Each structure stands twice: as C-alpha cells, then as structure tokens.
PDB file of C-alpha atoms in Angstrom:
ATOM      1  CA  MET A   1      78.547 102.257  24.397  1.00  0.00           C
ATOM      2  CA  ILE A   2      79.900  98.988  25.702  1.00  0.00           C
ATOM      3  CA  VAL A   3      82.629  96.968  23.958  1.00  0.00           C
ATOM      4  CA  ARG A   4      81.864  93.274  24.426  1.00  0.00           C
ATOM      5  CA  LEU A   5      84.672  90.730  24.801  1.00  0.00           C
ATOM      6  CA  ASP A   6      84.014  87.052  24.040  1.00  0.00           C
ATOM      7  CA  ARG A   7      85.367  85.739  27.314  1.00  0.00           C
ATOM      8  CA  LEU A   8      84.347  85.389  30.936  1.00  0.00           C
ATOM      9  CA  LEU A   9      85.803  87.206  33.921  1.00  0.00           C
ATOM     10  CA  ILE A  10      86.938  83.895  35.464  1.00  0.00           C
ATOM     11  CA  ASP A  11      87.224  80.288  34.388  1.00  0.00           C
ATOM     12  CA  LEU A  12      84.163  78.271  35.381  1.00  0.00           C
ATOM     13  CA  PRO A  13      84.853  74.593  36.147  1.00  0.00           C
ATOM     14  CA  ARG A  14      82.504  72.092  34.550  1.00  0.00           C
ATOM     15  CA  PRO A  15      80.744  70.110  37.291  1.00  0.00           C
ATOM     16  CA  LYS A  16      80.941  66.315  37.094  1.00  0.00           C
ATOM     17  CA  ASN A  17      77.195  65.908  37.646  1.00  0.00           C
ATOM     18  CA  PRO A  18      74.149  68.058  36.880  1.00  0.00           C
ATOM     19  CA  ASP A  19      72.603  69.955  39.772  1.00  0.00           C
ATOM     20  CA  ALA A  20      69.385  71.488  38.469  1.00  0.00           C
ATOM     21  CA  ASN A  21      67.873  72.085  41.903  1.00  0.00           C
ATOM     22  CA  ALA A  22      70.878  74.114  43.027  1.00  0.00           C
ATOM     23  CA  ALA A  23      70.719  75.983  39.716  1.00  0.00           C
ATOM     24  CA  SER A  24      67.237  77.157  40.649  1.00  0.00           C
ATOM     25  CA  ALA A  25      68.675  78.722  43.819  1.00  0.00           C
ATOM     26  CA  VAL A  26      71.454  80.386  41.830  1.00  0.00           C
ATOM     27  CA  GLN A  27      68.722  81.940  39.655  1.00  0.00           C
ATOM     28  CA  GLU A  28      68.056  84.351  42.538  1.00  0.00           C
ATOM     29  CA  LEU A  29      71.554  85.750  42.060  1.00  0.00           C
ATOM     30  CA  LEU A  30      70.684  86.456  38.434  1.00  0.00           C
ATOM     31  CA  GLY A  31      67.093  87.683  38.294  1.00  0.00           C
ATOM     32  CA  GLY A  32      66.120  88.246  41.907  1.00  0.00           C
ATOM     33  CA  LYS A  33      65.469  91.631  43.493  1.00  0.00           C
ATOM     34  CA  PHE A  34      69.119  91.801  44.559  1.00  0.00           C
ATOM     35  CA  GLY A  35      70.475  89.832  41.589  1.00  0.00           C
ATOM     36  CA  GLU A  36      72.961  90.882  38.936  1.00  0.00           C
ATOM     37  CA  MET A  37      70.196  91.924  36.540  1.00  0.00           C
ATOM     38  CA  SER A  38      69.076  94.412  39.178  1.00  0.00           C
ATOM     39  CA  THR A  39      72.521  95.862  39.812  1.00  0.00           C
ATOM     40  CA  LEU A  40      73.114  96.133  36.044  1.00  0.00           C
ATOM     41  CA  ASN A  41      69.834  97.869  35.282  1.00  0.00           C
ATOM     42  CA  ASN A  42      69.862 100.116  38.358  1.00  0.00           C
ATOM     43  CA  TYR A  43      73.273 101.529  37.490  1.00  0.00           C
ATOM     44  CA  MET A  44      72.620 101.551  33.762  1.00  0.00           C
ATOM     45  CA  PHE A  45      69.502 103.712  34.018  1.00  0.00           C
ATOM     46  CA  GLN A  46      71.097 105.927  36.653  1.00  0.00           C
ATOM     47  CA  SER A  47      73.995 106.527  34.260  1.00  0.00           C
ATOM     48  CA  PHE A  48      71.662 107.135  31.291  1.00  0.00           C
ATOM     49  CA  ASN A  49      69.558 109.606  33.289  1.00  0.00           C
ATOM     50  CA  PHE A  50      72.396 111.281  35.223  1.00  0.00           C
ATOM     51  CA  ARG A  51      72.052 115.079  35.445  1.00  0.00           C
ATOM     52  CA  ASN A  52      75.005 117.504  35.411  1.00  0.00           C
ATOM     53  CA  LYS A  53      77.465 114.856  34.244  1.00  0.00           C
ATOM     54  CA  LYS A  54      80.255 117.386  33.854  1.00  0.00           C
ATOM     55  CA  LYS A  55      79.684 119.006  37.237  1.00  0.00           C
ATOM     56  CA  PHE A  56      79.531 115.692  39.097  1.00  0.00           C
ATOM     57  CA  LYS A  57      81.754 113.733  36.712  1.00  0.00           C
ATOM     58  CA  PRO A  58      83.549 111.518  39.302  1.00  0.00           C
ATOM     59  CA  PHE A  59      80.181 110.171  40.499  1.00  0.00           C
ATOM     60  CA  TYR A  60      78.906 109.706  36.950  1.00  0.00           C
ATOM     61  CA  ASP A  61      82.130 107.907  36.015  1.00  0.00           C
ATOM     62  CA  LEU A  62      81.780 105.624  39.027  1.00  0.00           C
ATOM     63  CA  ILE A  63      78.218 104.546  38.236  1.00  0.00           C
ATOM     64  CA  ALA A  64      78.937 104.204  34.499  1.00  0.00           C
ATOM     65  CA  SER A  65      82.057 102.068  34.946  1.00  0.00           C
ATOM     66  CA  ILE A  66      80.410  99.753  37.476  1.00  0.00           C
ATOM     67  CA  THR A  67      77.509  99.361  35.018  1.00  0.00           C
ATOM     68  CA  ALA A  68      79.884  97.840  32.463  1.00  0.00           C
ATOM     69  CA  GLU A  69      81.247  95.357  35.000  1.00  0.00           C
ATOM     70  CA  GLU A  70      77.747  94.275  35.955  1.00  0.00           C
ATOM     71  CA  PHE A  71      77.099  93.109  32.394  1.00  0.00           C
ATOM     72  CA  GLY A  72      79.970  90.651  32.832  1.00  0.00           C
ATOM     73  CA  HIS A  73      78.506  89.529  36.157  1.00  0.00           C
ATOM     74  CA  VAL A  74      75.159  88.752  34.516  1.00  0.00           C
ATOM     75  CA  GLU A  75      76.981  86.712  31.883  1.00  0.00           C
ATOM     76  CA  LEU A  76      78.959  84.863  34.570  1.00  0.00           C
ATOM     77  CA  VAL A  77      75.890  83.847  36.599  1.00  0.00           C
ATOM     78  CA  ALA A  78      73.960  82.800  33.478  1.00  0.00           C
ATOM     79  CA  ASN A  79      76.774  80.514  32.346  1.00  0.00           C
ATOM     80  CA  THR A  80      77.032  79.055  35.844  1.00  0.00           C
ATOM     81  CA  ILE A  81      73.350  78.114  35.738  1.00  0.00           C
ATOM     82  CA  ASN A  82      73.765  76.584  32.281  1.00  0.00           C
ATOM     83  CA  LEU A  83      76.687  74.442  33.432  1.00  0.00           C
ATOM     84  CA  MET A  84      74.769  73.256  36.484  1.00  0.00           C
ATOM     85  CA  ILE A  85      71.759  72.090  34.452  1.00  0.00           C
ATOM     86  CA  THR A  86      73.709  70.438  31.620  1.00  0.00           C
ATOM     87  CA  GLY A  87      73.228  66.663  31.564  1.00  0.00           C
ATOM     88  CA  THR A  88      69.993  66.510  33.555  1.00  0.00           C
ATOM     89  CA  THR A  89      68.088  64.792  30.721  1.00  0.00           C
ATOM     90  CA  PHE A  90      69.149  62.441  27.924  1.00  0.00           C
ATOM     91  CA  PRO A  91      68.513  62.197  24.156  1.00  0.00           C
ATOM     92  CA  GLY A  92      66.095  59.642  22.820  1.00  0.00           C
ATOM     93  CA  ASP A  93      62.792  58.979  21.103  1.00  0.00           C
ATOM     94  CA  PRO A  94      60.012  61.139  22.587  1.00  0.00           C
ATOM     95  CA  ASP A  95      58.047  58.042  23.595  1.00  0.00           C
ATOM     96  CA  ILE A  96      60.744  56.859  26.009  1.00  0.00           C
ATOM     97  CA  THR A  97      60.296  60.083  28.000  1.00  0.00           C
ATOM     98  CA  PRO A  98      63.878  61.391  27.651  1.00  0.00           C
ATOM     99  CA  MET A  99      63.116  64.381  29.881  1.00  0.00           C
ATOM    100  CA  GLN A 100      61.563  62.345  32.677  1.00  0.00           C
ATOM    101  CA  ASN A 101      64.171  63.584  35.177  1.00  0.00           C
ATOM    102  CA  ALA A 102      62.957  67.160  34.732  1.00  0.00           C
ATOM    103  CA  LYS A 103      59.585  66.544  36.371  1.00  0.00           C
ATOM    104  CA  ASP A 104      61.214  66.104  39.780  1.00  0.00           C
ATOM    105  CA  LYS A 105      63.294  69.269  39.570  1.00  0.00           C
ATOM    106  CA  ARG A 106      62.429  72.400  41.479  1.00  0.00           C
ATOM    107  CA  SER A 107      62.265  74.586  38.382  1.00  0.00           C
ATOM    108  CA  HIS A 108      60.309  72.944  35.571  1.00  0.00           C
ATOM    109  CA  TYR A 109      60.568  76.219  33.688  1.00  0.00           C
ATOM    110  CA  HIS A 110      64.266  75.622  33.004  1.00  0.00           C
ATOM    111  CA  PHE A 111      63.230  72.606  30.940  1.00  0.00           C
ATOM    112  CA  ILE A 112      59.980  73.799  29.402  1.00  0.00           C
ATOM    113  CA  ASP A 113      60.892  77.359  28.449  1.00  0.00           C
ATOM    114  CA  THR A 114      64.631  77.828  27.840  1.00  0.00           C
ATOM    115  CA  ALA A 115      65.974  74.367  26.919  1.00  0.00           C
ATOM    116  CA  GLN A 116      67.916  73.967  30.160  1.00  0.00           C
ATOM    117  CA  THR A 117      69.466  77.418  30.330  1.00  0.00           C
ATOM    118  CA  ALA A 118      69.257  80.518  32.521  1.00  0.00           C
ATOM    119  CA  LEU A 119      66.089  82.561  32.913  1.00  0.00           C
ATOM    120  CA  PRO A 120      65.712  86.341  33.292  1.00  0.00           C
ATOM    121  CA  GLY A 121      63.928  85.641  36.549  1.00  0.00           C
ATOM    122  CA  ASP A 122      64.323  84.734  40.207  1.00  0.00           C
ATOM    123  CA  SER A 123      64.551  81.432  42.082  1.00  0.00           C
ATOM    124  CA  HIS A 124      60.801  80.911  41.720  1.00  0.00           C
ATOM    125  CA  GLY A 125      60.855  81.544  37.973  1.00  0.00           C
ATOM    126  CA  ARG A 126      59.172  84.932  38.321  1.00  0.00           C
ATOM    127  CA  PRO A 127      60.353  87.254  35.527  1.00  0.00           C
ATOM    128  CA  TRP A 128      62.741  90.043  36.419  1.00  0.00           C
ATOM    129  CA  THR A 129      60.916  93.363  36.380  1.00  0.00           C
ATOM    130  CA  GLY A 130      61.861  96.975  35.820  1.00  0.00           C
ATOM    131  CA  ASP A 131      60.135  97.710  39.120  1.00  0.00           C
ATOM    132  CA  ASN A 132      63.460  96.630  40.652  1.00  0.00           C
ATOM    133  CA  VAL A 133      65.142  99.738  39.192  1.00  0.00           C
ATOM    134  CA  PHE A 134      65.572 102.670  41.572  1.00  0.00           C
ATOM    135  CA  ASN A 135      66.470 105.919  39.832  1.00  0.00           C
ATOM    136  CA  SER A 136      65.220 108.846  41.906  1.00  0.00           C
ATOM    137  CA  GLY A 137      67.201 111.564  40.134  1.00  0.00           C
ATOM    138  CA  ASN A 138      68.665 112.596  43.504  1.00  0.00           C
ATOM    139  CA  LEU A 139      72.351 111.688  43.394  1.00  0.00           C
ATOM    140  CA  LEU A 140      72.842 111.200  47.121  1.00  0.00           C
ATOM    141  CA  LEU A 141      69.707 109.082  47.438  1.00  0.00           C
ATOM    142  CA  ASP A 142      70.702 106.949  44.432  1.00  0.00           C
ATOM    143  CA  LEU A 143      74.189 106.367  45.855  1.00  0.00           C
ATOM    144  CA  LEU A 144      72.737 105.375  49.227  1.00  0.00           C
ATOM    145  CA  HIS A 145      70.356 102.988  47.455  1.00  0.00           C
ATOM    146  CA  ASN A 146      73.249 101.484  45.485  1.00  0.00           C
ATOM    147  CA  PHE A 147      75.170 100.858  48.692  1.00  0.00           C
ATOM    148  CA  PHE A 148      72.111  99.125  50.159  1.00  0.00           C
ATOM    149  CA  LEU A 149      71.561  97.158  46.915  1.00  0.00           C
ATOM    150  CA  GLU A 150      75.136  95.838  46.987  1.00  0.00           C
ATOM    151  CA  CYS A 151      74.746  94.876  50.663  1.00  0.00           C
ATOM    152  CA  GLY A 152      71.562  92.968  49.843  1.00  0.00           C
ATOM    153  CA  ALA A 153      73.232  91.283  46.876  1.00  0.00           C
ATOM    154  CA  ARG A 154      76.143  90.251  49.082  1.00  0.00           C
ATOM    155  CA  THR A 155      73.800  88.779  51.691  1.00  0.00           C
ATOM    156  CA  HIS A 156      72.031  86.678  49.062  1.00  0.00           C
ATOM    157  CA  LYS A 157      75.338  85.414  47.644  1.00  0.00           C
ATOM    158  CA  MET A 158      76.494  84.363  51.094  1.00  0.00           C
ATOM    159  CA  ARG A 159      73.280  82.443  51.678  1.00  0.00           C
ATOM    160  CA  VAL A 160      73.277  80.677  48.312  1.00  0.00           C
ATOM    161  CA  TYR A 161      76.952  79.766  48.887  1.00  0.00           C
ATOM    162  CA  GLU A 162      75.819  77.979  52.048  1.00  0.00           C
ATOM    163  CA  MET A 163      72.993  76.224  50.188  1.00  0.00           C
ATOM    164  CA  THR A 164      75.174  74.381  47.664  1.00  0.00           C
ATOM    165  CA  ASP A 165      78.672  72.937  47.455  1.00  0.00           C
ATOM    166  CA  ASN A 166      78.472  72.717  43.669  1.00  0.00           C
ATOM    167  CA  PRO A 167      81.984  73.649  42.457  1.00  0.00           C
ATOM    168  CA  VAL A 168      80.947  75.975  39.640  1.00  0.00           C
ATOM    169  CA  ALA A 169      78.398  77.770  41.822  1.00  0.00           C
ATOM    170  CA  ARG A 170      80.913  78.313  44.589  1.00  0.00           C
ATOM    171  CA  GLU A 171      83.629  79.469  42.189  1.00  0.00           C
ATOM    172  CA  MET A 172      81.295  82.069  40.702  1.00  0.00           C
ATOM    173  CA  ILE A 173      79.942  83.190  44.078  1.00  0.00           C
ATOM    174  CA  GLY A 174      83.426  83.392  45.582  1.00  0.00           C
ATOM    175  CA  TYR A 175      84.506  85.749  42.805  1.00  0.00           C
ATOM    176  CA  LEU A 176      81.374  87.885  43.009  1.00  0.00           C
ATOM    177  CA  LEU A 177      81.646  88.164  46.787  1.00  0.00           C
ATOM    178  CA  VAL A 178      85.012  89.829  46.231  1.00  0.00           C
ATOM    179  CA  ARG A 179      83.942  92.036  43.320  1.00  0.00           C
ATOM    180  CA  GLY A 180      80.636  92.931  44.964  1.00  0.00           C
ATOM    181  CA  GLY A 181      82.620  93.923  48.042  1.00  0.00           C
ATOM    182  CA  VAL A 182      84.538  96.348  45.835  1.00  0.00           C
ATOM    183  CA  HIS A 183      81.273  97.964  44.786  1.00  0.00           C
ATOM    184  CA  VAL A 184      80.074  98.198  48.410  1.00  0.00           C
ATOM    185  CA  VAL A 185      83.262 100.057  49.309  1.00  0.00           C
ATOM    186  CA  ALA A 186      83.132 102.196  46.156  1.00  0.00           C
ATOM    187  CA  TYR A 187      79.646 103.478  46.906  1.00  0.00           C
ATOM    188  CA  ALA A 188      80.591 103.957  50.565  1.00  0.00           C
ATOM    189  CA  LYS A 189      83.553 106.079  49.503  1.00  0.00           C
ATOM    190  CA  ALA A 190      81.306 108.087  47.175  1.00  0.00           C
ATOM    191  CA  LEU A 191      78.884 108.744  50.037  1.00  0.00           C
ATOM    192  CA  GLU A 192      81.765 109.781  52.263  1.00  0.00           C
ATOM    193  CA  VAL A 193      82.983 112.281  49.648  1.00  0.00           C
ATOM    194  CA  MET A 194      79.477 113.743  49.410  1.00  0.00           C
ATOM    195  CA  THR A 195      78.545 113.774  53.106  1.00  0.00           C
ATOM    196  CA  GLY A 196      81.663 113.180  55.186  1.00  0.00           C
ATOM    197  CA  ALA A 197      80.031 110.111  56.764  1.00  0.00           C
ATOM    198  CA  ASP A 198      81.980 106.829  56.883  1.00  0.00           C
ATOM    199  CA  VAL A 199      79.141 104.566  55.784  1.00  0.00           C
ATOM    200  CA  THR A 200      81.119 101.349  56.244  1.00  0.00           C
ATOM    201  CA  LYS A 201      81.304 102.116  59.976  1.00  0.00           C
ATOM    202  CA  MET A 202      77.775 103.454  60.236  1.00  0.00           C
ATOM    203  CA  ILE A 203      76.173 100.447  58.520  1.00  0.00           C
ATOM    204  CA  PRO A 204      78.698  97.558  58.530  1.00  0.00           C
ATOM    205  CA  ILE A 205      76.257  95.015  57.083  1.00  0.00           C
ATOM    206  CA  PRO A 206      77.028  92.445  55.995  1.00  0.00           C
ATOM    207  CA  SER A 207      80.664  92.013  56.946  1.00  0.00           C
ATOM    208  CA  LEU A 208      83.043  92.582  54.028  1.00  0.00           C
ATOM    209  CA  ASP A 209      85.372  89.894  55.359  1.00  0.00           C
ATOM    210  CA  ASN A 210      85.662  87.085  52.787  1.00  0.00           C
ATOM    211  CA  SER A 211      88.103  84.923  54.746  1.00  0.00           C
ATOM    212  CA  ALA A 212      85.342  82.489  55.736  1.00  0.00           C
ATOM    213  CA  PHE A 213      84.700  81.581  52.092  1.00  0.00           C
ATOM    214  CA  GLU A 214      87.298  79.241  50.598  1.00  0.00           C
ATOM    215  CA  HIS A 215      86.380  80.143  47.022  1.00  0.00           C
ATOM    216  CA  ALA A 216      86.739  83.863  47.725  1.00  0.00           C
ATOM    217  CA  ARG A 217      90.109  83.780  49.483  1.00  0.00           C
ATOM    218  CA  LYS A 218      92.172  83.098  46.381  1.00  0.00           C
ATOM    219  CA  PHE A 219      90.670  86.076  44.569  1.00  0.00           C
ATOM    220  CA  GLU A 220      91.507  88.348  47.478  1.00  0.00           C
ATOM    221  CA  GLU A 221      95.039  86.947  47.459  1.00  0.00           C
ATOM    222  CA  GLN A 222      95.219  88.120  43.834  1.00  0.00           C
ATOM    223  CA  GLY A 223      94.407  91.621  45.070  1.00  0.00           C
ATOM    224  CA  ILE A 224      91.258  92.102  43.015  1.00  0.00           C
ATOM    225  CA  HIS A 225      89.389  93.367  46.084  1.00  0.00           C
ATOM    226  CA  ARG A 226      91.503  96.519  45.789  1.00  0.00           C
ATOM    227  CA  LYS A 227      90.928  97.189  42.071  1.00  0.00           C
ATOM    228  CA  LEU A 228      88.245  99.237  40.356  1.00  0.00           C
ATOM    229  CA  TYR A 229      88.258  99.165  36.549  1.00  0.00           C
ATOM    230  CA  THR A 230      87.323 102.001  34.208  1.00  0.00           C
ATOM    231  CA  TRP A 231      86.134  99.507  31.543  1.00  0.00           C
ATOM    232  CA  SER A 232      87.360 101.986  28.940  1.00  0.00           C
ATOM    233  CA  PRO A 233      90.859 102.846  27.656  1.00  0.00           C
ATOM    234  CA  THR A 234      90.030 106.568  27.685  1.00  0.00           C
ATOM    235  CA  ASP A 235      86.866 107.342  29.655  1.00  0.00           C
ATOM    236  CA  TYR A 236      85.600 107.235  33.261  1.00  0.00           C
ATOM    237  CA  GLN A 237      89.051 107.861  34.729  1.00  0.00           C
ATOM    238  CA  ASP A 238      87.760 110.346  37.287  1.00  0.00           C
ATOM    239  CA  ILE A 239      86.711 107.381  39.432  1.00  0.00           C
ATOM    240  CA  GLY A 240      90.188 107.914  40.879  1.00  0.00           C
ATOM    241  CA  GLN A 241      88.842 110.948  42.743  1.00  0.00           C
ATOM    242  CA  ILE A 242      86.569 108.581  44.685  1.00  0.00           C
ATOM    243  CA  TRP A 243      88.354 105.219  44.571  1.00  0.00           C
ATOM    244  CA  LYS A 244      91.430 106.235  46.531  1.00  0.00           C
ATOM    245  CA  GLY A 245      92.988 105.739  49.931  1.00  0.00           C
ATOM    246  CA  LEU A 246      92.915 102.441  51.814  1.00  0.00           C
ATOM    247  CA  HIS A 247      90.613  99.442  51.742  1.00  0.00           C
ATOM    248  CA  PRO A 248      88.596  99.350  55.002  1.00  0.00           C
ATOM    249  CA  GLU A 249      89.121  95.617  55.569  1.00  0.00           C
ATOM    250  CA  ASP A 250      92.878  95.093  55.286  1.00  0.00           C
ATOM    251  CA  GLY A 251      94.231  98.637  55.069  1.00  0.00           C
ATOM    252  CA  SER A 252      95.833  98.038  51.663  1.00  0.00           C
ATOM    253  CA  PRO A 253      95.871 100.891  49.090  1.00  0.00           C
ATOM    254  CA  VAL A 254      93.114 100.708  46.498  1.00  0.00           C
ATOM    255  CA  GLU A 255      93.921 100.975  42.786  1.00  0.00           C
ATOM    256  CA  VAL A 256      92.213 102.270  39.649  1.00  0.00           C
ATOM    257  CA  VAL A 257      92.904 100.061  36.621  1.00  0.00           C
ATOM    258  CA  ILE A 258      92.482 101.639  33.192  1.00  0.00           C
ATOM    259  CA  GLY A 259      90.547  99.269  30.943  1.00  0.00           C
ATOM    260  CA  THR A 260      89.187  95.816  31.688  1.00  0.00           C
ATOM    261  CA  PRO A 261      90.392  92.832  33.743  1.00  0.00           C
ATOM    262  CA  GLU A 262      92.950  90.596  32.053  1.00  0.00           C
ATOM    263  CA  GLY A 263      90.809  87.464  32.318  1.00  0.00           C
ATOM    264  CA  THR A 264      90.869  85.251  29.233  1.00  0.00           C
ATOM    265  CA  ALA A 265      88.563  82.466  30.388  1.00  0.00           C
ATOM    266  CA  PRO A 266      86.639  80.949  27.459  1.00  0.00           C
ATOM    267  CA  VAL A 267      82.874  81.214  27.296  1.00  0.00           C
ATOM    268  CA  PRO A 268      81.486  77.645  27.616  1.00  0.00           C
ATOM    269  CA  ASP A 269      80.146  76.098  24.423  1.00  0.00           C
ATOM    270  CA  PHE A 270      77.139  73.897  25.129  1.00  0.00           C
ATOM    271  CA  GLU A 271      76.394  70.802  23.072  1.00  0.00           C
ATOM    272  CA  GLU A 272      73.083  70.276  21.335  1.00  0.00           C
ATOM    273  CA  VAL A 273      70.179  68.881  23.356  1.00  0.00           C
ATOM    274  CA  PRO A 274      68.113  66.794  20.924  1.00  0.00           C
ATOM    275  CA  GLU A 275      65.421  66.055  23.499  1.00  0.00           C
ATOM    276  CA  GLU A 276      64.871  69.832  23.727  1.00  0.00           C
ATOM    277  CA  PHE A 277      65.034  70.285  19.922  1.00  0.00           C
ATOM    278  CA  ALA A 278      67.888  72.707  20.575  1.00  0.00           C
ATOM    279  CA  PRO A 279      69.430  74.241  18.608  1.00  0.00           C
ATOM    280  CA  GLY A 280      67.173  72.351  16.184  1.00  0.00           C
ATOM    281  CA  VAL A 281      69.628  72.219  13.296  1.00  0.00           C
ATOM    282  CA  SER A 282      70.446  68.786  11.816  1.00  0.00           C
ATOM    283  CA  HIS A 283      73.835  67.814  10.403  1.00  0.00           C
ATOM    284  CA  GLU A 284      72.402  68.139   6.900  1.00  0.00           C
ATOM    285  CA  ASP A 285      71.041  71.595   7.711  1.00  0.00           C
ATOM    286  CA  PHE A 286      74.427  72.631   9.060  1.00  0.00           C
ATOM    287  CA  MET A 287      76.232  71.499   5.916  1.00  0.00           C
ATOM    288  CA  GLU A 288      73.850  73.584   3.791  1.00  0.00           C
ATOM    289  CA  ILE A 289      74.412  76.597   6.067  1.00  0.00           C
ATOM    290  CA  ALA A 290      78.170  76.112   5.794  1.00  0.00           C
ATOM    291  CA  LYS A 291      77.911  76.081   1.991  1.00  0.00           C
ATOM    292  CA  ARG A 292      75.989  79.345   1.987  1.00  0.00           C
ATOM    293  CA  LEU A 293      78.475  80.959   4.377  1.00  0.00           C
ATOM    294  CA  LYS A 294      81.374  79.954   2.129  1.00  0.00           C
ATOM    295  CA  TRP A 295      79.582  81.198  -0.981  1.00  0.00           C
ATOM    296  CA  ASN A 296      78.815  84.542   0.698  1.00  0.00           C
ATOM    297  CA  ALA A 297      82.472  84.826   1.683  1.00  0.00           C
ATOM    298  CA  GLY A 298      83.588  84.135  -1.883  1.00  0.00           C
ATOM    299  CA  MET A 299      85.237  80.850  -0.938  1.00  0.00           C
TER     300      MET A 299
END
C-alpha cells in the first residue's frame, strides 16, 4: 500500500506566461515510452509479481521503494504541464471564440479533452500503453531493463531541457535528472551485487554528470543525489544491502533515508476555466454544496 501525502517533492514556480507548445514536449516525460508513467508501472508490476520476495528481499525492497517515488514523479510532471498551459485561453461568451488561441497550439488535445491539463500520453497525444511495461519474471533481466529504462528516461529529460527555457519545466527536469540519476546508480549497484559487473563503467550512457544543468546543480548541492528513500517508516529497509558504498560520480558516501523526503511544497490549486466549463460548478451550486457539507457534518 502507498501512503499519499498532499504535497509535491519540490516547489514548482508559476511561469509568468503560458507555454502550451513546450508543455506538449514535456508530455513525453510523463506518458512517453521512457516517461514517468513507464517507470512507475514497470517497477510497480515487477514488485507485484516478484517471486521469492523473502529470498531476494534486498532486490524486492529496492524495486518496491523506487515504485513509490515514481508516483511522486508522475504527479510532479503532471503539475508542471498544468502550470505551463494555464492562461492560454480566456473566459468569455462562446461566440467571441474564447479558446481561439488553442487552435495554433501543437497539442489541441490538451484543450479539447482535458480542459488544459496533463494527459496520460506522449508528446503526440498518443495514450500511454501497458505495452511499455517489461516484467519478464527473470530478476536479472528485469534489473538490466530497469537500468536501461532509467538511462533512456535521463536522455529524454536532457533533450527536453534543451528544448525549453520555461522556468517550471527546467526546475522539474533539473530535480528529476538528479533523482533519476539515483535510480540509474541504484540499479547498477543491484546488477553489480548479482553479477560482479560494474555496469556504470560498462555502459556509461548517458553521463551521470549534472553539472552542465543549472537547475540540477542546486539539488546535487543539497546532497539528494546520494539519498535513496525507503518510502516507509518500517519496510523496505534492506535496500541498504544494495545502496551502499560510494557514489560513482563524486565519490561521496551514499545514504539510505528511512521514510520520505522532507519536502513540503504545496500542490498547485488551479482556478476555474469557464471557457472549458471546468470545473462546471457555479457560485450558487457551490453554496448549495457547502450547505449540504455542513449539514452532513452536523454544523
């Protein structure tokens, strides 16, 4: 089971201007083949279907704990997309064409289907599919796939970072470059425990060095590239049998943190969009709902 906290892993700055076209590129980091929905579902089903959990507990703990973090990554990318689209259109009578700006945007689907919010799909609007889940049942093969998946995800983040200078996109990508790097190293360490092979030297792609990315440097300075969280106060602590030793990039000791990150960033609250009929509740409707809530609460 996953305990959900009503906050984001980092604070996302609100951009001064909408950037719907860049948001369509960021969609790839959410619902693309190497997006956060893929990392979440790959690890989730591998953890659900894991055989001999007790015998291979450190590896099960590793996949299960990273699964929980990936849920937060999906939430972070989705909110980034929402912030980037906000303000693209304007309220008004339908006959004045209040959504006229949407017709020139790369992703019309953002405006037609989800009322200017994130899609469970890629940068072309194609729905995410379970075909992106790899769960062979062979532990070594799954771990090698996960290492490759994280490398692919990192490559896509680096490319999207270079496609847009939008502040909220870069803040999110900078953070995920660091945290994704942790997962690359974690799976590499797991493969080394199983096989004796130093995968980071055998396949050093892409580089784990984040110094070239301004929005990643500050997170590395905070030391979060060295931390792997259990995402539970009591369970998954055997990740310490894998996540140990030194980080391959800077030689600093890695650290297992019991529980979740300390981030307290608020989840953005998005205003109504009348031209999208969203959320579609008038002031009068809200007052009636409030009355019923108070009555149900005995107030």
